Amino acid sequence: MTDYSAFGNLTIGQYLPYGSLVHHLDPRAKIVMFSLLVAGVTFASSFSASVLLLAALMGIVRLSRTPLRYALQGLRPALPWIAIFATLQLLFYQGQYGSDVCSTIWSWGFINITTCSIRQIGLMVLRLLEFMIVISLLTLTTTTAELTHGMDLLLSPLRRLRFPAHELSLIFAIALRFAPTLAGELERIMKAQASRGADFGEQGRLRFIQRTRNMLPLMVPLFLSALRRAEDLTLAMEARGYTGGKGRTSYVTLSAQPADYLALGTVCVFCAILFFLPLETLDTLIVATVSHNMQEVYSLIAH
Amino acid sequence: MIVVEDVHHTYDVDRAHPVTALKGINLHIEEGEYVVIIGRNGSGKSTLAKHFNALLIPTSGDVSIKGMNTKDPQHLTTIRHSVGMVFQVPDNQIIATVVEEDVAFGPENMGLPLQELRARVDEALTVVDMLDHRTRPPHMLSAGQKQRVVIAGAIAMRPACLVLDEATAMLDPRGRRDVLDTMQQLHAQGVTIIAITHFMREAVEGTRVIVMDQGNIAMDGPPQRIFSQADELRQLGLDLPQVTQLAERIHRRTPAFPTPLLSVEECVEELCRLPQSAVVSS
Ligand SMILES: Nc1ncnc2c1ncn2[C@@H]1O[C@H](COP(=O)(O)OP(=O)(O)O)[C@@H](O)[C@H]1O
Ligand SMILES: [Mg+2]
């Protein structure tokens, strides 16, 4: 059976109504927390920090009672690409990172596999995993409506600086609102083209290349339809008296509870720890140990 | 309530080929009327409808709503709040990701306080019978339910008039019936209804039928009168409703049978009243 559901594997934007602790947090607190965690994943350049982050994220996954496989499902379509990048890194990584601590494992011509390139790949895979978990966790435990209102309220102080906070969150809301509609449409277009002989088959090891190529002729009709919808939507909004954010009131209100401040505080402290602990040194120590570079270990201990 | 005086409208998106969609429309619509506009594709129905709440401004002539000219930018918001609009594709008119928040969109634009917003949302969802679905995401609803959400969004602004431009075109018979019932209910509450349709069956729901042709009003009157002029209608590219056609054919064989008949119930009643002899003799 050919799989036409283009976004069947996409977990971003799905919501699992499990009603856990994490679900009940104020969306504003959650947005800030998860932004901090994303920053953590981005800036934690050491392996040890990444492992710590992963452990913390696993903790949050447990608290949220969402199955881990849900959070990781979104990774599946990207797996072939990850494999390619990982291989490239493995073969050609000539990084600066403590080259004196690395030892060569295997070398052939200009290809040079070292303990450092292995660390680099481990870091990359960990980071991708963490990004995926953070982003899916946020959407799995927060409804799109909560997300947009959270964003709107968080950004609203910036309105005084003429920052289009309301407009931005409206754009965000409309994008989320139309994601399932357009996904359904894409599925229809695919079926229409398949019924006229287009091949979206999934046999073969290289199917991801074919699938990517086959997406191109789908984009044109999808884009045209999106434009038509946009035109209709503009008209409908205008007819309902929309003239921008000025003078609008809001149907949805949010109120932060002590639990929200507590959760936010915990994440802040955690990120501070990641940032201020000398985790880079820990990394060097580990790599050095693994490299059997005992001299390096001695000198480090001597310091 | 709505006064249209000698309105012309020309689309000149393409300067070399301007399209004149309205060619001198004159029209008075009173408060509490249920007007149905019919006419073949491209006859200018949608263009006229968009003039009713200032989505389009006449190229020449005037449209006024409760005495407010749509050309006057000062009245724009009041006009938009007085005349609600529902379009053909329900999906493309729903803005929010939750039903009740979408219904609140119009009242939010009016700047109403929270308590009033809640009251309006409850009231509007009750009218369209969608209260049970208030927290659902719109993409999980059927087309008929979505269109009722859109109508709720319009009536939550408590407009004096509701314009529906082929609002039933994308719906299945069940969804269509629900929407038509909602329209009747609103009409009974005193809301002026203007419905555009290409289903002749729906044209008989109103108290007044306007037939448009090539940017002009070709016929205007109560449904009984309009649908007794079968030949004129055919010339304008329109058919009679099925029941009316049937009644007409019986009438041709049995002149005692009245015509035009606009509803199935009427037709059944008349058929039962028909003397046995009349049926046998023909
Ligand atoms: N946005 C537009 N730009 C240019 N021409 C238009 C536009 N909308 C409608 N028209 C033209 O105006 C005429 C009337 O269209 P419309 O009011 O949509 O008719 P109806 O709703 O009765 O089918 C048609 O000839 C149509 O091609
Ligand atoms: Mg039209």
XYZ file of C-alpha atoms and ligand atoms in Angstrom:
613
model
C 0.000 0.000 0.000
C 1.318 3.401 -0.911
C 1.208 5.963 1.846
C -0.525 9.137 0.749
C -0.899 10.771 4.105
C 1.865 13.284 3.627
C 1.871 14.364 7.240
C 1.037 11.047 8.819
C 4.417 11.019 10.541
C 4.400 14.637 11.519
C 3.928 14.966 15.260
C 4.558 18.694 15.408
C 1.174 20.329 15.781
C -0.558 17.254 17.203
C -2.015 17.481 20.663
C -2.446 14.591 23.084
C -5.066 15.456 25.709
C -3.541 13.518 28.619
C -4.169 16.230 31.184
C -0.820 15.841 32.958
C 1.060 18.360 35.073
C 2.827 19.623 31.976
C -0.482 20.002 30.122
C -1.898 22.203 32.833
C 0.959 24.697 32.923
C 0.281 28.210 31.689
C 1.164 28.317 27.968
C 3.246 31.453 28.518
C 5.376 29.658 31.095
C 5.668 26.684 28.773
C 6.736 28.779 25.798
C 9.452 30.470 27.856
C 10.589 27.152 29.373
C 10.823 25.388 26.045
C 12.552 28.377 24.447
C 15.141 28.198 27.217
C 15.583 24.489 26.584
C 15.972 25.102 22.845
C 18.606 27.704 23.659
C 20.244 25.131 25.912
C 20.341 22.563 23.115
C 21.700 25.159 20.708
C 24.452 26.538 22.892
C 25.480 23.447 24.823
C 28.412 22.523 22.662
C 29.692 19.788 24.929
C 28.738 16.146 24.923
C 28.235 16.046 28.682
C 25.823 18.983 28.606
C 23.860 17.252 25.861
C 23.586 14.090 27.922
C 22.366 16.102 30.906
C 19.796 17.854 28.712
C 18.585 14.558 27.305
C 18.129 13.217 30.828
C 16.149 16.309 31.816
C 13.975 16.058 28.706
C 13.275 12.400 29.424
C 12.140 13.502 32.868
C 9.708 15.991 31.340
C 8.454 13.375 28.898
C 7.694 11.095 31.865
C 5.913 13.928 33.698
C 3.814 14.742 30.647
C 2.758 11.076 30.330
C 3.179 11.252 26.543
C 4.671 8.123 24.970
C 8.271 8.772 23.943
C 7.714 7.190 20.536
C 5.257 10.007 19.756
C 7.886 12.600 20.437
C 10.380 10.735 18.255
C 8.091 9.782 15.370
C 8.692 13.096 13.687
C 12.316 12.119 13.278
C 11.569 9.201 10.965
C 11.264 11.019 7.621
C 14.545 12.806 8.374
C 16.474 9.616 9.183
C 18.038 9.124 5.706
C 19.342 12.700 5.735
C 20.719 12.318 9.230
C 22.500 9.166 8.105
C 24.060 10.980 5.137
C 25.267 13.911 7.231
C 26.593 11.599 9.912
C 28.585 9.631 7.315
C 30.014 12.808 5.809
C 31.050 14.036 9.229
C 32.566 10.695 10.079
C 34.693 10.646 6.930
C 35.706 14.241 6.528
C 35.581 15.883 9.959
C 38.830 17.774 10.449
C 37.572 19.869 13.357
C 39.627 22.057 15.574
C 38.259 20.530 18.745
C 41.161 19.525 20.934
C 42.970 17.736 18.132
C 45.701 16.928 20.583
C 43.307 14.753 22.634
C 42.090 12.770 19.653
C 43.552 9.582 18.401
C 43.073 8.153 14.944
C 41.019 4.980 14.787
C 41.173 4.313 11.071
C 42.752 6.211 8.269
C 42.907 5.656 4.530
C 44.050 8.344 2.098
C 42.457 11.644 3.052
C 39.818 9.874 5.131
C 40.640 10.126 8.786
C 38.311 8.739 11.434
C 39.205 9.865 14.925
C 37.664 9.646 18.375
C 36.831 13.354 17.874
C 34.757 12.746 14.759
C 32.854 10.078 16.645
C 32.211 12.532 19.464
C 31.053 15.076 16.906
C 28.524 12.673 15.402
C 27.282 11.656 18.816
C 26.779 15.321 19.622
C 24.910 15.971 16.402
C 22.563 13.016 16.828
C 21.923 13.930 20.459
C 21.120 17.507 19.552
C 18.720 16.509 16.789
C 16.988 14.138 19.177
C 16.688 16.873 21.765
C 15.340 19.452 19.315
C 12.741 16.970 18.198
C 11.737 16.097 21.751
C 11.533 19.722 22.896
C 9.406 20.862 19.987
C 7.097 17.857 19.938
C 6.726 18.018 23.715
C 5.507 21.577 23.506
C 2.927 20.843 20.818
C 1.910 17.469 22.260
C 0.987 19.078 25.576
C -0.305 22.474 24.427
C -3.260 23.178 22.148
C -2.601 25.459 19.205
C -5.063 27.929 20.662
C -3.130 28.042 23.945
C 0.108 28.456 22.014
C -1.101 31.419 20.010
C -2.652 33.167 22.985
C 0.493 32.559 24.996
C 2.563 34.083 22.219
C 0.178 36.988 21.838
C 0.290 37.832 25.546
C 4.043 37.294 25.862
C 4.744 39.659 23.005
C 2.071 42.217 23.864
C 4.379 44.454 25.956
C 6.374 44.969 22.764
C 3.369 46.555 21.113
C 4.371 49.883 22.596
C 7.528 49.665 20.510
C 5.315 49.206 17.430
C 6.177 45.538 17.310
C 3.275 43.797 15.497
C 2.661 41.274 18.295
C -1.012 40.692 17.594
C -0.488 40.409 13.845
C 2.320 37.895 14.311
C 0.312 35.649 16.575
C -2.649 35.892 14.214
C -0.433 34.771 11.327
C 0.787 31.924 13.506
C -2.787 30.945 14.419
C -3.907 30.992 10.790
C -0.925 28.894 9.737
C -1.829 26.313 12.388
C -5.499 26.508 11.516
C -4.812 25.737 7.849
C -2.090 23.117 8.315
C -4.544 20.193 8.494
C -6.667 21.680 5.699
C -3.691 21.977 3.367
C -2.413 18.536 4.398
C -5.775 17.080 3.403
C -5.595 18.966 0.153
C -2.086 17.697 -0.566
C -3.349 14.171 -0.025
C -6.160 14.776 -2.516
C -3.771 16.190 -5.115
C -1.435 13.206 -4.651
C -4.284 10.771 -5.146
C -5.471 12.675 -8.211
C -1.991 12.553 -9.728
C -1.464 8.927 -8.745
C -4.719 7.994 -10.432
C -3.269 9.478 -13.596
C -0.054 7.517 -13.334
C 2.239 9.512 -11.049
C 4.424 7.217 -8.963
C 4.569 7.839 -5.244
C 5.642 4.250 -4.595
C 7.644 3.495 -1.521
C 9.561 0.413 -2.612
C 13.309 0.573 -2.780
C 16.041 1.877 -0.555
C 16.281 5.218 -2.331
C 12.585 5.998 -2.075
C 13.185 9.135 -0.048
C 14.956 10.744 -2.998
C 12.107 9.845 -5.307
C 9.534 11.065 -2.797
C 11.285 14.387 -2.474
C 11.438 14.777 -6.240
C 7.795 13.834 -6.627
C 6.809 16.580 -4.202
C 7.689 19.320 -6.697
C 4.719 18.908 -9.062
C 2.473 18.821 -5.995
C 3.618 22.190 -4.783
C 2.215 24.222 -7.671
C -1.449 23.221 -7.303
C -1.120 23.363 -3.533
C 0.303 26.856 -3.688
C -2.446 28.074 -6.015
C -5.108 26.674 -3.751
C -3.480 28.277 -0.707
C -3.538 31.640 -2.482
C -7.236 31.272 -3.277
C -7.951 30.378 0.332
C -5.968 33.383 1.510
C -8.053 35.661 -0.690
C -11.300 34.219 0.701
C -10.038 34.455 4.249
C -9.087 38.107 3.866
C -12.570 38.871 2.635
C -14.181 36.939 5.483
C -12.044 38.703 8.082
C -12.805 42.092 6.630
C -16.524 41.298 6.550
C -16.327 40.503 10.268
C -15.010 43.946 11.041
C -11.315 43.129 11.394
C -9.164 46.248 11.158
C -6.012 45.108 12.946
C -5.193 44.623 16.600
C -6.241 48.085 17.724
C -9.312 48.247 19.937
C -9.749 44.468 19.968
C -10.624 42.603 23.116
C -9.780 38.972 23.782
C -12.110 36.064 24.446
C -9.350 33.953 25.984
C -7.715 34.947 29.252
C -4.799 33.303 31.027
C -3.751 33.428 34.671
C -0.421 32.118 35.959
C -0.390 29.872 39.069
C 2.441 29.234 41.589
C 3.151 25.928 39.796
C 3.973 27.879 36.638
C 6.555 30.033 38.414
C 8.013 26.948 40.089
C 8.408 25.083 36.780
C 9.873 28.124 35.092
C 12.330 28.632 37.972
C 13.473 25.010 37.819
C 14.191 25.230 34.094
C 16.053 28.539 34.579
C 18.258 27.014 37.252
C 18.903 23.945 35.106
C 19.943 26.044 32.114
C 22.195 28.169 34.328
C 23.898 24.990 35.532
C 24.435 23.863 31.942
C 25.916 27.213 31.132
C 28.202 27.728 34.122
C 29.492 24.244 34.908
C 32.817 23.514 33.159
C 31.263 20.736 31.089
C 33.681 21.304 28.211
C 36.492 20.200 30.476
C 34.536 17.114 31.454
C 34.185 16.346 27.745
C 37.859 16.714 27.129
C 38.505 14.398 30.052
C 36.186 11.734 28.693
C 37.479 11.911 25.147
C 40.991 11.869 26.406
C 40.278 8.799 28.503
C 38.636 7.003 25.622
C 41.543 7.922 23.403
C 43.822 6.175 25.867
C 45.707 9.385 25.826
C 46.908 8.860 29.329
C 49.446 11.633 29.282
C 46.679 14.120 28.616
C 44.783 12.762 31.640
C 47.822 13.074 33.853
C 48.468 16.634 32.843
C 44.806 17.563 33.381
C 44.794 16.059 36.842
C 48.063 17.777 37.623
C 46.490 21.181 36.860
C -32.917 49.329 5.425
C -30.757 48.784 2.319
C -31.114 51.259 -0.514
C -29.281 50.772 -3.801
C -29.502 53.629 -6.269
C -28.328 53.339 -9.859
C -25.261 51.315 -8.920
C -22.705 50.458 -11.566
C -19.645 48.401 -10.819
C -16.689 47.859 -13.099
C -13.771 45.583 -12.333
C -10.711 46.993 -14.057
C -8.031 44.687 -12.735
C -7.105 44.119 -16.348
C -7.109 47.644 -17.766
C -7.430 46.468 -21.359
C -10.586 44.477 -20.596
C -12.682 46.069 -17.865
C -15.685 43.962 -16.820
C -18.855 45.809 -15.921
C -20.539 43.464 -13.471
C -23.398 45.759 -12.393
C -25.172 48.039 -14.837
C -27.513 50.347 -12.981
C -29.079 48.481 -10.071
C -31.968 50.064 -8.167
C -33.203 48.212 -5.122
C -34.906 48.777 -1.772
C -34.765 46.076 0.856
C -36.909 46.604 3.934
C -36.213 45.437 7.452
C -37.335 41.841 8.088
C -37.475 40.751 4.455
C -36.142 37.372 3.285
C -34.787 38.086 -0.173
C -33.458 35.353 -2.441
C -31.257 36.391 -5.361
C -30.949 33.977 -8.280
C -29.383 34.260 -11.717
C -26.936 32.364 -13.874
C -23.180 32.353 -13.266
C -21.513 35.703 -13.829
C -24.768 37.665 -13.650
C -23.344 39.849 -10.888
C -24.943 38.354 -7.765
C -21.764 38.151 -5.710
C -20.680 41.602 -6.820
C -24.003 43.028 -5.648
C -23.779 41.152 -2.352
C -20.351 42.587 -1.604
C -21.818 46.084 -1.952
C -24.174 45.419 0.961
C -21.420 45.654 3.563
C -18.923 47.877 1.827
C -16.557 45.103 0.759
C -16.983 46.759 -2.640
C -17.757 50.419 -3.291
C -19.884 51.312 -6.342
C -18.028 52.713 -9.350
C -20.996 55.044 -9.680
C -24.273 55.318 -7.786
C -24.896 54.880 -4.064
C -25.534 52.116 -1.566
C -26.759 53.057 1.856
C -27.374 50.882 4.892
C -29.798 52.375 7.435
C -29.078 55.740 5.856
C -25.277 55.359 5.988
C -23.569 55.634 2.630
C -20.998 52.886 2.077
C -18.695 55.427 0.421
C -18.229 57.214 3.728
C -15.223 55.648 5.505
C -16.535 56.986 8.802
C -19.461 54.537 8.685
C -17.398 51.554 7.596
C -17.227 49.725 10.948
C -20.885 50.401 11.789
C -21.904 49.038 8.389
C -19.748 45.928 8.806
C -21.324 45.355 12.200
C -24.865 45.777 10.823
C -24.525 43.481 7.811
C -23.052 40.016 8.298
C -21.655 38.000 5.401
C -21.364 34.263 4.826
C -19.544 32.957 1.750
C -19.486 29.725 -0.175
C -16.510 27.740 1.186
C -16.878 27.284 4.953
C -13.245 26.220 5.386
C -11.916 29.519 4.101
C -13.881 31.642 6.543
C -12.868 30.045 9.823
C -9.945 31.862 11.394
C -9.429 30.322 14.816
C -8.347 26.805 15.777
C -11.246 26.320 18.187
C -14.945 26.719 17.343
C -15.883 29.114 20.150
C -12.863 31.323 19.534
C -13.808 31.650 15.906
C -17.322 32.718 16.847
C -15.767 35.308 19.163
C -13.639 36.813 16.382
C -16.228 39.372 15.196
C -17.291 40.512 18.690
C -13.588 40.794 19.645
C -13.140 43.158 16.710
C -16.010 45.218 18.111
C -14.018 45.619 21.331
C -16.692 44.118 23.587
C -15.829 43.289 27.222
C -15.168 39.651 28.186
C -18.555 39.035 29.788
C -20.391 40.280 26.727
C -18.110 38.189 24.475
C -19.044 35.042 26.392
C -22.746 35.843 26.289
C -22.636 36.433 22.532
C -20.703 33.251 21.803
C -23.142 31.166 23.867
C -26.125 32.785 22.226
C -24.816 32.415 18.659
C -23.777 28.788 19.142
C -27.209 28.013 20.589
C -28.963 29.508 17.575
C -27.015 27.326 15.124
C -27.214 24.326 17.493
C -23.449 23.869 17.802
C -23.066 24.413 21.539
C -21.845 20.829 22.043
C -18.972 21.381 19.628
C -17.696 24.623 21.119
C -14.230 23.405 22.087
C -13.575 21.280 19.009
C -11.094 22.191 16.274
C -12.987 23.251 13.140
C -11.210 20.853 10.788
C -12.873 17.927 12.567
C -16.380 19.161 11.683
C -18.530 18.305 8.670
C -19.017 20.949 5.982
C -22.545 21.681 7.214
C -21.352 22.085 10.789
C -18.519 24.351 9.651
C -20.942 26.552 7.758
C -23.109 26.799 10.872
C -20.033 27.895 12.834
C -19.446 30.571 10.197
C -23.059 31.718 10.531
C -22.666 31.786 14.312
C -19.586 33.971 13.822
C -21.663 36.384 11.778
C -24.691 36.526 14.080
C -22.539 36.887 17.194
C -22.103 40.471 16.016
C -25.925 40.808 16.151
C -26.255 42.181 12.629
C -29.589 43.548 11.466
C -29.027 41.826 8.148
C -27.315 38.621 7.083
C -26.092 38.092 3.508
C -25.372 34.508 2.426
C -23.579 34.104 -0.903
C -24.211 30.519 -2.049
C -23.632 29.418 1.519
C -25.257 26.042 0.873
C -23.448 25.218 -2.377
C -20.775 22.991 -0.814
C -23.067 21.154 1.600
C -24.794 17.781 1.465
C -28.634 17.742 1.636
C -28.626 17.296 5.390
C -26.192 20.158 5.991
C -28.138 22.315 3.550
C -31.409 21.688 5.388
C -29.782 22.616 8.721
C -28.447 25.875 7.327
C -31.799 26.750 5.717
C -33.586 26.064 9.011
C -31.160 28.352 10.790
C -31.895 31.057 8.241
C -35.657 30.662 8.752
C -35.183 30.854 12.502
C -33.139 34.055 12.210
C -35.721 35.524 9.872
C -38.436 34.737 12.421
C -36.374 36.663 14.992
C -36.493 39.717 12.755
C -33.122 39.502 11.003
C -33.210 40.618 7.381
C -31.957 37.734 5.225
C -30.454 38.082 1.757
C -29.599 34.678 0.284
C -27.932 34.012 -3.038
C -28.417 30.528 -4.408
C -28.491 28.489 -7.555
C -30.814 25.883 -6.104
C -34.321 26.780 -7.237
C -35.669 24.716 -4.342
C -34.135 27.252 -1.959
C -35.476 30.221 -3.863
C -38.973 29.493 -2.606
C -37.892 29.837 1.031
C -37.919 33.616 0.851
C -40.590 36.285 0.821
C -39.139 37.930 -2.270
C -37.156 36.708 -5.263
C -34.805 38.854 -7.335
C -33.580 37.466 -10.658
C -30.375 38.949 -11.999
C -29.127 38.844 -15.561
C -25.994 40.387 -17.024
C -25.616 42.979 -14.310
C -29.271 43.989 -14.259
C -32.287 43.050 -12.194
C -34.467 41.091 -14.600
C -37.340 40.148 -12.283
C -38.330 41.099 -8.753
C -41.348 39.916 -6.806
C -42.844 37.328 -4.454
C -41.916 33.721 -5.327
C -45.480 32.861 -6.447
C -45.325 35.535 -9.125
C -41.767 34.844 -10.261
C -42.295 31.095 -10.587
C -45.500 31.489 -12.564
C -43.347 32.969 -15.351
C -41.644 29.762 -16.414
C -40.786 30.895 -19.941
C -39.144 34.145 -18.877
C -37.108 32.263 -16.291
C -35.960 29.735 -18.881
C -34.809 32.558 -21.097
C -32.680 33.811 -18.226
C -31.075 30.395 -17.999
C -33.034 29.284 -14.933
C -35.368 26.388 -14.205
C -38.426 26.066 -12.051
C -38.130 24.126 -8.799
C -38.897 20.432 -9.384
C -42.225 20.519 -7.548
C -43.300 23.576 -9.477
C -42.421 21.855 -12.745
C -44.455 18.831 -11.720
C -47.433 20.965 -10.743
C -47.246 22.779 -14.044
C -47.346 19.529 -16.004
C -50.353 18.287 -14.022
C -51.980 21.661 -14.606
C -51.560 21.291 -18.362
C -53.491 18.002 -18.299
C -55.943 18.930 -15.566
C -56.608 22.676 -15.649
C -58.324 22.478 -12.265
C -54.933 21.837 -10.683
C -53.487 25.145 -9.398
C -50.076 26.491 -10.451
C -47.488 27.611 -9.416
C -46.987 25.400 -6.387
C -43.751 26.000 -4.500
C -43.523 23.282 -1.874
C -43.851 19.516 -1.805
C -46.436 19.754 0.995
C -48.650 22.076 -1.048
C -48.398 19.787 -4.036
C -49.317 16.671 -2.038
C -52.270 18.477 -0.518
C -53.576 19.612 -3.898
C -53.096 16.134 -5.350
C -55.204 14.639 -2.565
C -57.891 17.222 -3.135
C -58.059 16.427 -6.840
C -61.432 14.730 -7.671
C -61.061 11.117 -8.708
C -62.893 11.831 -11.976
C -60.351 14.447 -13.014
C -57.488 11.994 -12.716
C -59.310 9.231 -14.589
C -60.595 11.476 -17.388
C -57.130 12.715 -18.197
N -12.468 40.121 -8.647
C -12.903 40.217 -9.929
N -12.105 40.754 -10.877
C -12.521 40.850 -12.146
N -13.720 40.453 -12.587
C -14.577 39.910 -11.699
C -14.204 39.758 -10.319
N -15.229 39.189 -9.678
C -16.195 38.984 -10.582
N -15.818 39.419 -11.809
C -16.633 39.390 -13.035
O -17.832 40.065 -12.790
C -18.920 39.378 -13.352
C -19.936 39.071 -12.287
O -19.376 38.143 -11.377
P -20.098 37.691 -10.029
O -20.623 38.898 -9.342
O -19.161 36.831 -9.283
O -21.318 36.832 -10.589
P -22.145 35.664 -9.892
O -21.894 35.696 -8.449
O -23.557 35.980 -10.258
O -21.709 34.394 -10.528
C -18.352 38.147 -14.038
O -18.236 38.428 -15.418
C -17.009 37.973 -13.401
O -16.112 37.434 -14.337
Mg -21.113 34.241 -7.089
